[in-house]
Coordinates of C-alpha atoms in Angstrom, one line a residue:
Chain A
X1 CA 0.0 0.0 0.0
X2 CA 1.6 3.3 -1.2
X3 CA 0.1 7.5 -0.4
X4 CA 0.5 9.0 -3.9
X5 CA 0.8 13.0 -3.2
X6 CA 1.0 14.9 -6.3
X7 CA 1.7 18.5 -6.2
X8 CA 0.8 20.3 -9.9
X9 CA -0.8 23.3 -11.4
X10 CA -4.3 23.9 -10.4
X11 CA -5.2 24.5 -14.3
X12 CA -4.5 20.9 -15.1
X13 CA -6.8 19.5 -12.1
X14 CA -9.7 18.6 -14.4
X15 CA -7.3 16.7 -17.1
X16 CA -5.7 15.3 -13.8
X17 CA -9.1 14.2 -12.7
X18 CA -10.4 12.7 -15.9
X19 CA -6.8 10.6 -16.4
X20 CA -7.9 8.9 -13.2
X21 CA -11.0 8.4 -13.6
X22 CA -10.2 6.4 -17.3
X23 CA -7.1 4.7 -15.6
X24 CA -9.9 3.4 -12.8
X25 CA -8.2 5.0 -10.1
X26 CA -10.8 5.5 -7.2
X27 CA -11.0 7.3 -4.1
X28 CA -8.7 10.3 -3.2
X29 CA -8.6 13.8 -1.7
X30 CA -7.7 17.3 -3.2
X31 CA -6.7 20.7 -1.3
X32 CA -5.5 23.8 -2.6
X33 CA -2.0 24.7 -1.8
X34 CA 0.6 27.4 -2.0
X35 CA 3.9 27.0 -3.0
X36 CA 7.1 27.7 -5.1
X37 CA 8.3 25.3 -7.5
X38 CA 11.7 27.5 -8.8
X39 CA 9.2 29.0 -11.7
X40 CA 8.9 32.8 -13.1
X41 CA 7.0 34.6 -10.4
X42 CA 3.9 36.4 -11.6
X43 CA 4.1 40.1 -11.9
X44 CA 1.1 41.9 -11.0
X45 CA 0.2 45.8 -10.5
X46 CA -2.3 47.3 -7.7
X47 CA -2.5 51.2 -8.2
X48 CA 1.1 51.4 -9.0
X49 CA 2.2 49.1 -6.8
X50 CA 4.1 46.2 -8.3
X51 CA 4.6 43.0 -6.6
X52 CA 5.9 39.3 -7.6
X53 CA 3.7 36.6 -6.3
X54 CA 6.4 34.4 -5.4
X55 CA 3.5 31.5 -4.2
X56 CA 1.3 30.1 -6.5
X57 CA -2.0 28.6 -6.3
X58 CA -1.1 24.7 -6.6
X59 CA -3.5 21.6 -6.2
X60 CA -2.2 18.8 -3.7
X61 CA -4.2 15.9 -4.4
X62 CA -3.3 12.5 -2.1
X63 CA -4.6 9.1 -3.1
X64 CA -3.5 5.7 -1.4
X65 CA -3.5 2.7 -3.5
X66 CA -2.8 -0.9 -3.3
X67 CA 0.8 -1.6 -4.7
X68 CA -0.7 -2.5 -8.0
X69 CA -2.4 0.8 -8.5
X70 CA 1.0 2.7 -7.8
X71 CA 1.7 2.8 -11.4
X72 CA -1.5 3.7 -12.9
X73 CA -1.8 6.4 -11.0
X74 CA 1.6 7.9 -11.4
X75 CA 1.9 7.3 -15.1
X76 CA -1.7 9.1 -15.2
X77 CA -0.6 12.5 -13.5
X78 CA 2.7 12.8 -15.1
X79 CA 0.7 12.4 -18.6
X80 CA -2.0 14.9 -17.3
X81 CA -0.4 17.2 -15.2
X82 CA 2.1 17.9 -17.4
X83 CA 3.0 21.2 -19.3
X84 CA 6.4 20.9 -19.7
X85 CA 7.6 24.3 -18.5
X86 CA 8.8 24.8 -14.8
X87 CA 6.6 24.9 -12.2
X88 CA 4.3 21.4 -13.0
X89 CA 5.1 20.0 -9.5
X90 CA 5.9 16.9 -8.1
X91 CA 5.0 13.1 -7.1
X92 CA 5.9 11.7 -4.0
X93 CA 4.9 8.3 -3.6
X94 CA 5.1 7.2 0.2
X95 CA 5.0 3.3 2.4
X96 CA 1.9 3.6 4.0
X97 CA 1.9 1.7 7.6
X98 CA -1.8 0.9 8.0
X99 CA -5.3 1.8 7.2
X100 CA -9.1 1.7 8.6
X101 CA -12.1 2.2 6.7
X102 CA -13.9 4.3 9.1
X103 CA -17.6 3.3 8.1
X104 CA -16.7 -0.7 8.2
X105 CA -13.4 -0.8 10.2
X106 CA -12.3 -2.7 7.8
X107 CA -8.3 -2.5 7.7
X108 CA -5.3 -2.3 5.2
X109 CA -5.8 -3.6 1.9
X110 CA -9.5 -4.4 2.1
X111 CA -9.9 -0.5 3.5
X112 CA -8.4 1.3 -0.2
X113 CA -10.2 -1.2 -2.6
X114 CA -13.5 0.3 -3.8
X115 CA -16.2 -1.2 -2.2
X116 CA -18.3 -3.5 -5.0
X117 CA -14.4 -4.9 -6.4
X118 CA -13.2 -8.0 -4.9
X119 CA -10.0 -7.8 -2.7
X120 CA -7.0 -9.5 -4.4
X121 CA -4.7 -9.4 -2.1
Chain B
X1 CA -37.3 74.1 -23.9
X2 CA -39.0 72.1 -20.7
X3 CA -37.1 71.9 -18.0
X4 CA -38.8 69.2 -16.3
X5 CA -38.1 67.5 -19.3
X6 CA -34.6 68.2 -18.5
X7 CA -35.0 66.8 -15.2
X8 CA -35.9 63.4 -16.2
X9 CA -33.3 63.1 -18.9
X10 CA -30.9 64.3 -17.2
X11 CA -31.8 61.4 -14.6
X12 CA -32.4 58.9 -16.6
X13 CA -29.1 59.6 -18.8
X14 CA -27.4 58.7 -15.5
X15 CA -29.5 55.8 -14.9
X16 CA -28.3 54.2 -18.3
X17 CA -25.4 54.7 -17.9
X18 CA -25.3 52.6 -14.8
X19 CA -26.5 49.5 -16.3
X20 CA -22.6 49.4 -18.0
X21 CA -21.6 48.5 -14.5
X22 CA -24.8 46.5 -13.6
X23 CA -24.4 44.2 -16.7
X24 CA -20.4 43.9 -15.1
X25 CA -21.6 42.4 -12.8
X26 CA -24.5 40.5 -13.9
X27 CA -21.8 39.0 -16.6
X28 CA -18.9 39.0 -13.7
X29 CA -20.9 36.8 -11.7
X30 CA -21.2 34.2 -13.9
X31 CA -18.2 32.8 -14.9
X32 CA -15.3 31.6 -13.6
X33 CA -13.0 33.3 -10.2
X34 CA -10.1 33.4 -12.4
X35 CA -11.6 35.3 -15.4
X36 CA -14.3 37.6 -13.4
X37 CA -11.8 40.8 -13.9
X38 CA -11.5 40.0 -17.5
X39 CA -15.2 39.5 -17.9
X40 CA -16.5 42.8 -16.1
X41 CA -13.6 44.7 -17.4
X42 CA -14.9 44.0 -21.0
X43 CA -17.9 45.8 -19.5
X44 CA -15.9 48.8 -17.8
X45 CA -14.0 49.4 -20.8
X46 CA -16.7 50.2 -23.0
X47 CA -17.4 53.3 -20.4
X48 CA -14.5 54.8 -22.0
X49 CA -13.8 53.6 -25.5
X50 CA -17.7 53.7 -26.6
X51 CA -18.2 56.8 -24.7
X52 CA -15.4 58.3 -26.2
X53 CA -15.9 57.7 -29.9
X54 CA -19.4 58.5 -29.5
X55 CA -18.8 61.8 -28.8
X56 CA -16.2 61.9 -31.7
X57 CA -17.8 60.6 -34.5
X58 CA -20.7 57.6 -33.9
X59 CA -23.0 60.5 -32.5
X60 CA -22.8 61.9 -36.0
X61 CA -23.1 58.7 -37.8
X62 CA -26.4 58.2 -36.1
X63 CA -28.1 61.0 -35.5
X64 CA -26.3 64.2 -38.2
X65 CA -28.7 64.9 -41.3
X66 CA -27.6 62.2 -43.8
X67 CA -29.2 59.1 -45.5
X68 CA -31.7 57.1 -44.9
X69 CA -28.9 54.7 -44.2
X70 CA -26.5 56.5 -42.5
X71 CA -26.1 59.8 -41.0
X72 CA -23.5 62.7 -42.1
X73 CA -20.5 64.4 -40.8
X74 CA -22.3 67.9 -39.6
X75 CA -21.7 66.7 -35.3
X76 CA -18.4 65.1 -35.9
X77 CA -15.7 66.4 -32.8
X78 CA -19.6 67.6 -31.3
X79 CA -19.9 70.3 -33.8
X80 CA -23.2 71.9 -33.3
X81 CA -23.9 69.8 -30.5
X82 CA -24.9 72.9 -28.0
X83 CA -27.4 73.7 -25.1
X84 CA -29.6 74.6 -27.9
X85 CA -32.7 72.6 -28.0
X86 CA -33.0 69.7 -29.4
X87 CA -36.8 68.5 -29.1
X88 CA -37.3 69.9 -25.6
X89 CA -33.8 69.6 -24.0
X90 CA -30.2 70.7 -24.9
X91 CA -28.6 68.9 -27.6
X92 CA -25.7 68.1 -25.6
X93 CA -28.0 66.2 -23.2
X94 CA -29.4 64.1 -25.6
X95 CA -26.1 63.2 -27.1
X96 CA -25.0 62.0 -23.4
X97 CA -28.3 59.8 -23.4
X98 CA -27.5 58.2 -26.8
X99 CA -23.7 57.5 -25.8
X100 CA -24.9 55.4 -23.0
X101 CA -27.3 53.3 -25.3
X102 CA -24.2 52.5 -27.9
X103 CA -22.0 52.1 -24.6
X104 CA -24.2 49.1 -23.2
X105 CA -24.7 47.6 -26.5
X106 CA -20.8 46.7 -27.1
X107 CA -20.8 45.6 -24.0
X108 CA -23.9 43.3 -24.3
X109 CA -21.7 41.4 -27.3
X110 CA -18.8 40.5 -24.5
X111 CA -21.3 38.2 -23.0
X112 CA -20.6 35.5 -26.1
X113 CA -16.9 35.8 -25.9
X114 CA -15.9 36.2 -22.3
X115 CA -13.5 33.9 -21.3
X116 CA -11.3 33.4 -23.9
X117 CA -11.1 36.7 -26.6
X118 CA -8.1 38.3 -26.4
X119 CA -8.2 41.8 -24.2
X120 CA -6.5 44.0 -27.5
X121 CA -8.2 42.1 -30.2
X122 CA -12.2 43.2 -28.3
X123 CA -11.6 47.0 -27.6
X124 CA -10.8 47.0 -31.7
X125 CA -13.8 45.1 -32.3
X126 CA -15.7 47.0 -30.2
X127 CA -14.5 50.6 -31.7
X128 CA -14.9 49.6 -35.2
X129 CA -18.7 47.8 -34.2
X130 CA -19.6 50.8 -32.3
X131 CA -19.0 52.9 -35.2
X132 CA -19.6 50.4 -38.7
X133 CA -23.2 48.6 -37.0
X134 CA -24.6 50.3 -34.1
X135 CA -24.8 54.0 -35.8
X136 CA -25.8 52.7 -39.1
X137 CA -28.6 50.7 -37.7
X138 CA -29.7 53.6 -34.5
X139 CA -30.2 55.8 -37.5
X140 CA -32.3 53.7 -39.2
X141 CA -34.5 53.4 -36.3
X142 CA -34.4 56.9 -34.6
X143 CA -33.5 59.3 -37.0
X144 CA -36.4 61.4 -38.6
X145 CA -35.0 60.6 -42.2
X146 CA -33.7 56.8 -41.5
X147 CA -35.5 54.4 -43.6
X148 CA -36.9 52.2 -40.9
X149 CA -37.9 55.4 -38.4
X150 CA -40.0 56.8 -42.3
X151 CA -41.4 53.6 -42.7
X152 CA -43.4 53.6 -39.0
X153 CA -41.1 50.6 -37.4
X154 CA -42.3 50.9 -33.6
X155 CA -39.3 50.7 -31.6
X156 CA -39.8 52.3 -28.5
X157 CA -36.4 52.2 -26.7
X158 CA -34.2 49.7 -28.7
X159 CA -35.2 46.5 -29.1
X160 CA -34.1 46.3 -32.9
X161 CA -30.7 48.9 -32.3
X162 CA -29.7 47.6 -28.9
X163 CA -31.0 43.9 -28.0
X164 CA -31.5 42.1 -31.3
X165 CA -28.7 43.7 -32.8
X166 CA -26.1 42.9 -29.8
X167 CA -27.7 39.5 -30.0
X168 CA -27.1 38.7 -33.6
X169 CA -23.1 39.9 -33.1
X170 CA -23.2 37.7 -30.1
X171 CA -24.4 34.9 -32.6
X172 CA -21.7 35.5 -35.2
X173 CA -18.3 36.3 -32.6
X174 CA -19.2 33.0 -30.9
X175 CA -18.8 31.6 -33.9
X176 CA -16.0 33.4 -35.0
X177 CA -14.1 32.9 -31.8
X178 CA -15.5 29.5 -31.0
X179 CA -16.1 27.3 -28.1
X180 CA -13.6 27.6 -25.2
X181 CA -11.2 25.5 -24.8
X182 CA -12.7 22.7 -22.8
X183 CA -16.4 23.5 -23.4
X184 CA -18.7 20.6 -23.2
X185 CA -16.2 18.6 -21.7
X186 CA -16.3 20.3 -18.3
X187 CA -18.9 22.4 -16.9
X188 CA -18.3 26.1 -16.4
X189 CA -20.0 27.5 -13.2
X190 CA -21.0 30.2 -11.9
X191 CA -18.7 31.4 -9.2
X192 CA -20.8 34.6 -7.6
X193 CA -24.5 34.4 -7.5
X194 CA -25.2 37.0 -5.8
X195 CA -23.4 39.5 -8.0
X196 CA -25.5 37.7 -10.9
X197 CA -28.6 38.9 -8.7
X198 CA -27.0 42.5 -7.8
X199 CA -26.4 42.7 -11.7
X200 CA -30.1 42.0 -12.4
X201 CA -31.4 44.5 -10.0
X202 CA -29.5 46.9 -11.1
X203 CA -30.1 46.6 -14.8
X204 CA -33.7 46.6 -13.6
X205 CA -33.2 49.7 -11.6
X206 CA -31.3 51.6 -14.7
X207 CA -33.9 50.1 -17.0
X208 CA -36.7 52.5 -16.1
X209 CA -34.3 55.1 -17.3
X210 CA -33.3 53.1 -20.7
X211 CA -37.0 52.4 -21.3
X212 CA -38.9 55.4 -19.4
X213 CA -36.2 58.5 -21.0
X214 CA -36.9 57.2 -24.3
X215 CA -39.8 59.4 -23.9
X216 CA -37.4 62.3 -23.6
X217 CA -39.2 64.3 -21.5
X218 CA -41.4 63.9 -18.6
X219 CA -44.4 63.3 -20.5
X220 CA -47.2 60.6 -19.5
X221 CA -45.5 58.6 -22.1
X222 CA -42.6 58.1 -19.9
X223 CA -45.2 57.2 -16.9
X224 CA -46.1 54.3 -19.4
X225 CA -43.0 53.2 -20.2
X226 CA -41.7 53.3 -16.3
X227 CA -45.3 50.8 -15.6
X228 CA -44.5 48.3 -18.1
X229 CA -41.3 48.2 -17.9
X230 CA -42.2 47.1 -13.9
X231 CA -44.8 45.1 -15.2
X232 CA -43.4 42.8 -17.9
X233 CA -39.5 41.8 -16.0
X234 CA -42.0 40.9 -13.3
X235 CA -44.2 38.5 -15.1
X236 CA -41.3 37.4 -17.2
X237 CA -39.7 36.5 -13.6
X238 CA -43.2 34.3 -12.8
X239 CA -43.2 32.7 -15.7
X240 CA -39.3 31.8 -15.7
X241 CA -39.8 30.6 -12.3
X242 CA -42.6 27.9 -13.2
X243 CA -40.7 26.9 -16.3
X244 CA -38.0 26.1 -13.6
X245 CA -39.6 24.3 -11.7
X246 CA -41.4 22.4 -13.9
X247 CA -38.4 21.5 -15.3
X248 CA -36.0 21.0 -12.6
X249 CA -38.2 20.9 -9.5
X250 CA -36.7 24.0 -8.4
X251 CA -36.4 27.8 -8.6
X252 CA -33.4 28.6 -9.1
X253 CA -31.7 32.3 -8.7
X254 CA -29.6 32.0 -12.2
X255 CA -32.9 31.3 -13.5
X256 CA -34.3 34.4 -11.6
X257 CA -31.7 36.9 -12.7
X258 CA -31.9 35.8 -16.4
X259 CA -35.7 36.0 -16.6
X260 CA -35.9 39.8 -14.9
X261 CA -33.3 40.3 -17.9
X262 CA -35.5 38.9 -20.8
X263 CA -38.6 40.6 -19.4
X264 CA -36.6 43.9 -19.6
X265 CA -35.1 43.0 -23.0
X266 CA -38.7 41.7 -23.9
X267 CA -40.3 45.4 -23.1
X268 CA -37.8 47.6 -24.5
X269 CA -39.0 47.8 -28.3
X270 CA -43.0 48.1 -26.9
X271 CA -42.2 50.1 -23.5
X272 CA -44.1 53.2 -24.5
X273 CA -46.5 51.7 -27.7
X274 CA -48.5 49.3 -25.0
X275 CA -51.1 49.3 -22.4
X276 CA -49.9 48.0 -19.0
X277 CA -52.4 44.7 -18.8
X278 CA -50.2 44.1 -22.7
X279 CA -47.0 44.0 -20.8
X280 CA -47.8 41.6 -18.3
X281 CA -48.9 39.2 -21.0
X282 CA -45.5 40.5 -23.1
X283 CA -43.1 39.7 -20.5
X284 CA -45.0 36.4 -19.6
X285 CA -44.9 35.1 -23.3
X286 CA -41.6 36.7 -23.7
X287 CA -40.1 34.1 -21.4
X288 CA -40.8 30.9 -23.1
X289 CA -38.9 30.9 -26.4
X290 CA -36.0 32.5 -24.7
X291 CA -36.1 29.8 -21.5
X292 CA -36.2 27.1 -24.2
X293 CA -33.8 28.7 -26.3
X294 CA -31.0 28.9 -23.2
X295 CA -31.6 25.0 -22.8
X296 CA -31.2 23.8 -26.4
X297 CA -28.1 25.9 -27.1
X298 CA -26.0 24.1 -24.1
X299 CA -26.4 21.0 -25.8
X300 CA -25.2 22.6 -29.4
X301 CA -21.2 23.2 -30.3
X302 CA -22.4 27.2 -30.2
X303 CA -20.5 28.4 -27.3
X304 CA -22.1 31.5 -26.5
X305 CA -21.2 31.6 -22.9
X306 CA -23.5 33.9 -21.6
X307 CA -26.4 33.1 -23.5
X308 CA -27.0 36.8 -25.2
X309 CA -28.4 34.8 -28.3
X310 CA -30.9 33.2 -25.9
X311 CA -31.6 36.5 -23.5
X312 CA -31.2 39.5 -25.9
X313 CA -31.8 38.1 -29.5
X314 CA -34.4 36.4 -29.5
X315 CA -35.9 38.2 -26.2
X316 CA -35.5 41.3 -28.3
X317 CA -36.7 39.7 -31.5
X318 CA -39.8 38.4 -29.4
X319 CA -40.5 41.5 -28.4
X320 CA -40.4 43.3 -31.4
X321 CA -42.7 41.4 -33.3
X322 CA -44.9 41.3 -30.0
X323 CA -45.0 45.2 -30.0
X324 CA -46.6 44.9 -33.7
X325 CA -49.3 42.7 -32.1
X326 CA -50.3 44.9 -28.9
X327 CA -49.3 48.0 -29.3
X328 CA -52.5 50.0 -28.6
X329 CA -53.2 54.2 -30.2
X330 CA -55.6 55.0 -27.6
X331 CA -52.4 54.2 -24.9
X332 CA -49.5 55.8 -26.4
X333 CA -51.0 57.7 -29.8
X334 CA -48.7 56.1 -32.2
X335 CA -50.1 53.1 -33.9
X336 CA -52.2 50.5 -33.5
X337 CA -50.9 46.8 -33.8
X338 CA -52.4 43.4 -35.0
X339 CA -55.0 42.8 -31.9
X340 CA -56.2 46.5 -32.5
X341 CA -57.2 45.9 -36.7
X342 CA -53.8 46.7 -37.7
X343 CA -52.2 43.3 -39.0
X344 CA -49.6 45.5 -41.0
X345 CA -47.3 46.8 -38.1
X346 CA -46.7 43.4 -37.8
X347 CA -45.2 43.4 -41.4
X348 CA -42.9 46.4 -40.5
X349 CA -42.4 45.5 -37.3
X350 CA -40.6 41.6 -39.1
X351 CA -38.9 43.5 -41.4
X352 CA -36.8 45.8 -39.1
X353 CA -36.0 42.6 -37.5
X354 CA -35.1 40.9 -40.1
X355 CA -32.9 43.7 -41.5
X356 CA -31.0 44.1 -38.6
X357 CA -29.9 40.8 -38.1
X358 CA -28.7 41.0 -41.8
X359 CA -26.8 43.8 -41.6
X360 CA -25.6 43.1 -38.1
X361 CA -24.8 40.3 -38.7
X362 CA -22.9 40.6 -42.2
X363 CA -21.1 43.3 -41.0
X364 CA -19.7 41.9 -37.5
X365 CA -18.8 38.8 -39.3
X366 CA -16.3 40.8 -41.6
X367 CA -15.2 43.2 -38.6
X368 CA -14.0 40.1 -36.5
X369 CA -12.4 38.4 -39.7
X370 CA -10.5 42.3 -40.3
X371 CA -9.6 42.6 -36.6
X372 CA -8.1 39.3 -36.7
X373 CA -5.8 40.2 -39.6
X374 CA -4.7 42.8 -36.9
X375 CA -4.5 40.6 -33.9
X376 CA -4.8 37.6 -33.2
X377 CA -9.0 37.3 -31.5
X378 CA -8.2 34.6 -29.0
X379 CA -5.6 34.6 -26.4
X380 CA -3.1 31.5 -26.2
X381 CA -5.1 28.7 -24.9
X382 CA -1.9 28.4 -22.2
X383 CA -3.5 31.6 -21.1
X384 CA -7.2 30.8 -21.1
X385 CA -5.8 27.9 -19.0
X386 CA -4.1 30.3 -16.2
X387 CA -7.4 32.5 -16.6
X388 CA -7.5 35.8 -18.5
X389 CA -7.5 38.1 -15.1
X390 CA -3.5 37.3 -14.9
X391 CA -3.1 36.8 -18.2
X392 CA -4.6 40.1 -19.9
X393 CA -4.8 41.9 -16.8
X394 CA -2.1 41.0 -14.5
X395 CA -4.5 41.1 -11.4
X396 CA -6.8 38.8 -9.7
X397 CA -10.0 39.0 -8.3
X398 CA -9.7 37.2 -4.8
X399 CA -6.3 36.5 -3.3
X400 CA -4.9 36.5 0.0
X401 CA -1.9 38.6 -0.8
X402 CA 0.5 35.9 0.7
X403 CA 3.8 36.0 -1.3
X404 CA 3.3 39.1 -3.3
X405 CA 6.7 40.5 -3.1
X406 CA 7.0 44.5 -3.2
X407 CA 8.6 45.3 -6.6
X408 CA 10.3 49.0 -6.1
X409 CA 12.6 49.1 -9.3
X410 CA 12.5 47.0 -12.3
X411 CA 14.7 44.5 -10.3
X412 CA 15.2 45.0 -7.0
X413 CA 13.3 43.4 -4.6
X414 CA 12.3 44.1 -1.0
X415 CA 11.5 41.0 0.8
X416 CA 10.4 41.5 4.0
X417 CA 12.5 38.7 6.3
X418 CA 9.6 35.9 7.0
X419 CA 8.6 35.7 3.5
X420 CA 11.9 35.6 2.8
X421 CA 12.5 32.9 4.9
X422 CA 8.8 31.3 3.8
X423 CA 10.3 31.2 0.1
X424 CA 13.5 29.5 1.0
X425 CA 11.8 27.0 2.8
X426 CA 9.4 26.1 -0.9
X427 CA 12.1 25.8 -2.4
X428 CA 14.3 23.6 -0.5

């Protein structure tokens, strides 16, 4: 069982979303981050004020998956997410020690497989 | 001169001119955070550019001694245009009231293109459309020698000039410009209702001016305008609402805010022409082509993203024809229309339709195709990705100001020591 965090531009979060969905990854949770990923800082003017917005908006989206889902779900955010100029973000891909489905109790590899699929573990 | 007359136009040019900003917002609302600037800005910027070459040349165009096509040169630069009278108020004053009828009508055409056009590429279209299709076709209508004004067309306040005609140039840029970039593969919401409702009520509120000072005075014909222009918005609102929840279950506030709109739009040509009891059932009927007309075009390839097509061209072509039905002599003292034994206005009344969305139409198609010669009419679709507020604008709409650095000089920065230290630690 692996936690896939992906960090990428908030504009590709839809594409992301839809390369998951076809690749019949299930389950996961998004947040909006800020960050810095070494790219060209915006420029923007207020009233003649200039500033650099040195953090951009970012989507964080974490997703854990039974070791044979790791690389369905990498190889569909690194097609989806990515532009090709600095600043797409970043996959971690982290051991996960254990897990409970809250509603059933249900624990570690039965907890991440979508209810209705047949564990194979 | 009168000068209650003055009175009341001066109000009511004042009261136009505020629907600019209400339709800002009513558009603003509507689409997406990151293009809201870009959207009401489109708005905004007519204030100035519309306003300015109105004044310049397009009051000339439409309203000079000229054609019945066109008028002539004699108010270019505002030449003649003086506190002499011009029926009973001062020339200059009913110039102002003009300008804020061809200020609201480019910005009516944004509504089909927001989200994607190019910043540059729509303050040329608007300039050349303000000048090339609005005066052309407000002189037809409004000018004593135009040929639809000779003819006896019935267009109390702009139905044909200002709503069918913005609607038809909506038609033909959404075209032009084409769908955005991921249209009808994910859905584009709404992300301020309530300045979609604020928008509403104010267009409403300005309305009575649009519709009510196209008496130009302060004449009982302007007390019959500002009662069905109440009247018809508010039936068009019932009958929106029903249709809504007949069809969804519920009433929904988009829904709201767009039926007050095509109630308004609905009146505008018959404002003054019809007896109050008329524009309840006007607004009422009004409703139904343009409610089914917003449903079938989101499941068509035409992308016009705020539905002007569905609101103001075929509200306003609605209610043009329906002012050749029930427009009423013993109410206003102008004609009488097909439920009063005279089946002919009817006639006329189809024919300025059909003539404006001709030449409109024509003529905004070769604009668009000539203005993209110039520049290009879409931005990059990188851009429309980012959204157009940073993009064409280089601001945003909401944002928490975290990480804006102070820019003093082209490139020194001051960075105050926790950001400093908060920007190390992202990039580490």
């Amino acid at each position: 069982m692996k936690l896939v965090v992906a960090i990428f531009r908030s504009e590709r979060l839809s594409a992301v979303l839809e390369e998951l969905y076809r690749a019949d990854v299930q389950g996961l949770s998004i947040s909006r981050v800020q960050g810095h990923g070494g790219e060209r800082e915006q420029v923007e003017t207020y009233r003649g004020t200039t500033v650099k917005m040195e953090l951009s908006e970012k989507s964080r989206l974490e997703i854990c998956v039974s070791n044979h889902f790791v690389d369905p779900t990498v190889k569909a955010i690194l097609k989806a997410a990515r532009t090709g100029a600095v600043g797409d973000g970043k996959i971690f891909v982290l051991p996960v020690e254990k897990i409970y489905r809250i509603r059933t109790g249900e624990e570690d590899q039965a907890a991440v497989t979508p209810v209705g699929v047949p564990s194979r573990s | 001169m009168n000068q209650a007359d003055i009175a009341w136009m001066l109000v009511s040019t004042a009261l136009v001119l505020l629907m600019t900003p209400a339709l800002a917002f009513f558009y603003g609302g509507l689409v997406r955070s990151k293009n809201s600037l870009n959207t009401m800005m489109m708005s905004f910027v007519s204030l100035g550019v519309v306003g300015v070459l109105w004044a310049l040349l397009g009051y000339s165009l439409a309203f000079a001694p000229g054609g019945a096509f066109i008028g002539g040169l004699d108010h270019a630069l505002l030449r003649g245009v003086n506190l002499e009278a011009k029926g009973t108020i001062p020339h200059v004053l009913f110039m102002c009231f003009q300008g804020t009828f061809a200020i609201i009508t480019a910005a009516l055409i944004s509504g089909a293109i927001v989200e994607r056009m190019r910043f540059s590429a729509y303050l040329v279209f608007i300039s050349l459309w303000t000048l090339c299709v609005y005066s052309p076709i407000c002189h037809w209508v409004w000018a004593s020698d135009g040929w639809l004004f000779t003819w006896g067309a019935l267009d109390f306040a702009g139905g044909t000039v200002v709503h069918v005609n913005a609607g038809v140039a909506a038609f033909v840029a959404a075209i032009v410009l084409g769908p955005r970039k991921d249209y009808a593969r994910q859905a584009f919401l709404p992300h301020n209702v309530p300045f979609a409702l604020l928008g509403a009520g104010l267009l409403w509120f300005g309305w009575f001016g649009f519709n009510a000072g196209s008496a130009l005075g302060a004449t009982p014909a302007a007390a019959l305008a500002f009662a069905t222009t109440m009247l018809a918005p508010a039936a068009a609102l019932v009958v929106w609402t029903l249709l809504d929840l007949m069809r969804n279950g519920k009433i929904t506030a988009v829904g709201a805010a767009t039926g007050i709109v095509v109630g308004l739009v609905a009146i505008t040509p018959a404002a003054g022409h019809i007896s109050p009891i008329s524009a309840i059932l006007l607004g009422g009927i009004a409703a139904i082509p343009s409610y089914y007309g917003l449903v079938f075009r989101a499941r068509t390839r035409l992308d016009d993203s705020l539905d002007v097509v569905a609101a103001h061209g075929v509200g306003g072509t609605v209610g043009a024809l329906l002012t050749g039905v029930f427009s009423e002599k013993a109410w206003s003292g102008v004609a009488d229309g097909l439920l009063f034994g005279n089946p002919g206005q009817l006639g006329i009344q189809a024919v300025a339709v059909g003539a404006t969305l001709l030449y409109s139409g024509v003529v905004t198609f070769g604009l668009l195709k000539l203005v993209g010669v110039l520049v290009p009419l879409r931005a990059e679709a990188t851009d429309e990705g980012l959204g157009m507020d940073v993009t064409q604008h280089g601001e945003e709409a909401y944002m928490d100001g975290e990480g804006a650095i102070l820019v003093l000089h082209e490139r020194e920065a001051v960075v105050s020591p926790a950001l400093a230290s908060a920007a190390a630690g992202g990039r580490s």
